[in-house]
Coordinates of C-alpha atoms in Angstrom, one line a residue:
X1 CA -13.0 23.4 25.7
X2 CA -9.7 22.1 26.8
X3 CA -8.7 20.6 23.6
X4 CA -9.4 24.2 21.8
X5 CA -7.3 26.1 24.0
X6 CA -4.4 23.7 23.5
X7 CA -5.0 23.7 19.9
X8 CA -5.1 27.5 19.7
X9 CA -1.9 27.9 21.8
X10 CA -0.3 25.8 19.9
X11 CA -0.8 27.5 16.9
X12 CA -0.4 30.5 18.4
X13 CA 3.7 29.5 19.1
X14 CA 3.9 28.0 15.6
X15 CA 3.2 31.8 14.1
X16 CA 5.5 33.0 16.5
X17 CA 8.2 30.6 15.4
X18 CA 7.3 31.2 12.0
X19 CA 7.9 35.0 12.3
X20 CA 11.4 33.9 14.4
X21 CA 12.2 32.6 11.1
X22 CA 10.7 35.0 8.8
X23 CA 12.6 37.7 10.4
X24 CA 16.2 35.5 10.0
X25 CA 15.6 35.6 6.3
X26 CA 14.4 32.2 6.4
X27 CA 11.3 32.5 4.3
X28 CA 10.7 29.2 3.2
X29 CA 11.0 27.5 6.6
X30 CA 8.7 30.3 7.8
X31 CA 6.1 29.3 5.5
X32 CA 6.3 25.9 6.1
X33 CA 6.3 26.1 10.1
X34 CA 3.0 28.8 9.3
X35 CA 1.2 26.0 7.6
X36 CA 1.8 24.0 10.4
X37 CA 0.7 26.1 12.8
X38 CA -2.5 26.8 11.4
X39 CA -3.3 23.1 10.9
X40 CA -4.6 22.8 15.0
X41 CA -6.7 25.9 14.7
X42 CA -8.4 25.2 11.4
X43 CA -9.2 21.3 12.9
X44 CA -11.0 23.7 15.9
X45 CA -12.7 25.7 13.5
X46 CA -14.0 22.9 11.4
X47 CA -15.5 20.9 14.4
X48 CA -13.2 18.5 13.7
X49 CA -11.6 18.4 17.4
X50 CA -15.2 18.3 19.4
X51 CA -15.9 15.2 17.1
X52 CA -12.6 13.6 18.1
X53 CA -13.3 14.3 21.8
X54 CA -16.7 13.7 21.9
X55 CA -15.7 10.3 20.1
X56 CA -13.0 9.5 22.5
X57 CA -14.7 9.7 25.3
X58 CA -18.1 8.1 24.3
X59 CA -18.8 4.8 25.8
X60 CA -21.0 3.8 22.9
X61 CA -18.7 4.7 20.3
X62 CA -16.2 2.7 21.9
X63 CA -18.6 -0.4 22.0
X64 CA -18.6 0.7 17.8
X65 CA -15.4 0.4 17.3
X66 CA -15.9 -3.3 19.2
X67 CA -18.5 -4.2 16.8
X68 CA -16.6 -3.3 14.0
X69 CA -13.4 -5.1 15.4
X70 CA -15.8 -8.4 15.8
X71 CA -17.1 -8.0 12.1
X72 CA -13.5 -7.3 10.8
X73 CA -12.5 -10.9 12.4
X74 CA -15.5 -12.6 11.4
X75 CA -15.0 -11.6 8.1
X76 CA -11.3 -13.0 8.3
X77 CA -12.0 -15.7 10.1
X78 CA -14.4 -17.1 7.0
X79 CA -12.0 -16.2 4.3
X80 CA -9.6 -18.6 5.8
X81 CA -11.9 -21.1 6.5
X82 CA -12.8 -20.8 2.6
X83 CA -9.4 -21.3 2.0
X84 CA -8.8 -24.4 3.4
X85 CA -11.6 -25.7 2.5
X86 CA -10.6 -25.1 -1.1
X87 CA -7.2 -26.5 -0.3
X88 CA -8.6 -29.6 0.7
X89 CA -10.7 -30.0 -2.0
X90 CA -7.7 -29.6 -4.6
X91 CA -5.2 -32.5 -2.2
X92 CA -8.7 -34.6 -2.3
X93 CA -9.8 -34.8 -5.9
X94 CA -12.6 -32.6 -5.3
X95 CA -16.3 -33.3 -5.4
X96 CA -17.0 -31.7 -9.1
X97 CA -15.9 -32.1 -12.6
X98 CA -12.7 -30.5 -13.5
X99 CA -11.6 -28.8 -16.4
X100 CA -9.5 -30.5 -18.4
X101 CA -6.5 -28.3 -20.0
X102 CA -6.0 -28.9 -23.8
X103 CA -3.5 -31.1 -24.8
X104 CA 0.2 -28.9 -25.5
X105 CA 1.2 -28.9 -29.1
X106 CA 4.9 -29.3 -29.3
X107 CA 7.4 -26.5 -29.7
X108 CA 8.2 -25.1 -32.8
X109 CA 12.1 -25.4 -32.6
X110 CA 14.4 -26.1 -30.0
X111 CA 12.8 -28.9 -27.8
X112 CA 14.1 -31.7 -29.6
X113 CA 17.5 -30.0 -31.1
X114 CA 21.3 -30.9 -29.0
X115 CA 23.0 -28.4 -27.7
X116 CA 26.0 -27.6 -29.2
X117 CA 29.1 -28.6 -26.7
X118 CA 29.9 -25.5 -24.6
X119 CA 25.6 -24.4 -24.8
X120 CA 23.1 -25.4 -22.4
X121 CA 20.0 -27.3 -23.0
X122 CA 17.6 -24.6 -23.0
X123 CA 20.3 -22.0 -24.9
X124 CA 19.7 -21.6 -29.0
X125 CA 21.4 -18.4 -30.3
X126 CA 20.9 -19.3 -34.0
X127 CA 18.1 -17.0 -34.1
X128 CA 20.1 -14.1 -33.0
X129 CA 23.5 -15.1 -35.2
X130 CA 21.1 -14.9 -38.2
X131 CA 20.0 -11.0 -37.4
X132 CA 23.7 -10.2 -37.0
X133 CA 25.0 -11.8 -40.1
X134 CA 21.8 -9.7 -41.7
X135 CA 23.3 -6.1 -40.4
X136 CA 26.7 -7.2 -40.9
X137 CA 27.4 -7.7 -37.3

């Protein structure tokens, strides 16, 4: 009952700080403080403030929010115990077969090539000198 009246009063001075405005030729700012305003007493309306009180000041849905608190760090708690685990496993060898990767087939161009003497290793421009020299560039 006490949460209604608060929210009610409350929208009660928004509207009258959104008429304030309205009447200083502020009409955008009015709106915007209106739909403010009427946020609290369309929450009481909806129910939506006797739910939050009624599930404030429950005991048992208190003890709810506990149980889901517990479940929430079981849950994390075995995700990083999985996670180790799988750690270890991967440092250890493993107890399974692995997968072996296929064997790399050798770069086109460019692995075994010198740089040219102010180029760095891993820098081959030819490429891009050839599509130049083709537009004339």
């Amino acid at each position: 009952m006490l949460a209604e009246t608060i929210c009610s009063a409350v929208s009660a001075a928004g509207l009258g700080i959104a008429a304030i405005s309205a009447y200083r030729k502020r009409f955008l700012t009015a709106a915007r403080i209106a739909a403010y305003a009427l946020v609290p007493l369309g929450l009481v309306m909806t129910g939506a403030v006797d739910w939050i009180a009624d599930t404030a000041f429950s005991p048992v849905a208190w003890a709810g929010f506990g149980v889901l608190g517990a479940a929430w760090l079981l849950f994390l708690s075995t995700r990083a115990v999985e996670r180790r685990r799988a750690g270890r496993e991967v440092t250890a060898g493993g107890a399974g077969p692995r997968a072996v990767a296929p064997a790399a087939s050798a770069p086109s161009r460019g692995a075994t090539a010198k740089p040219r003497a102010g180029q760095a290793a891993g820098e081959d421009f030819s490429d891009i000198e050839a599509i130049l020299k083709k537009h004339g560039i």
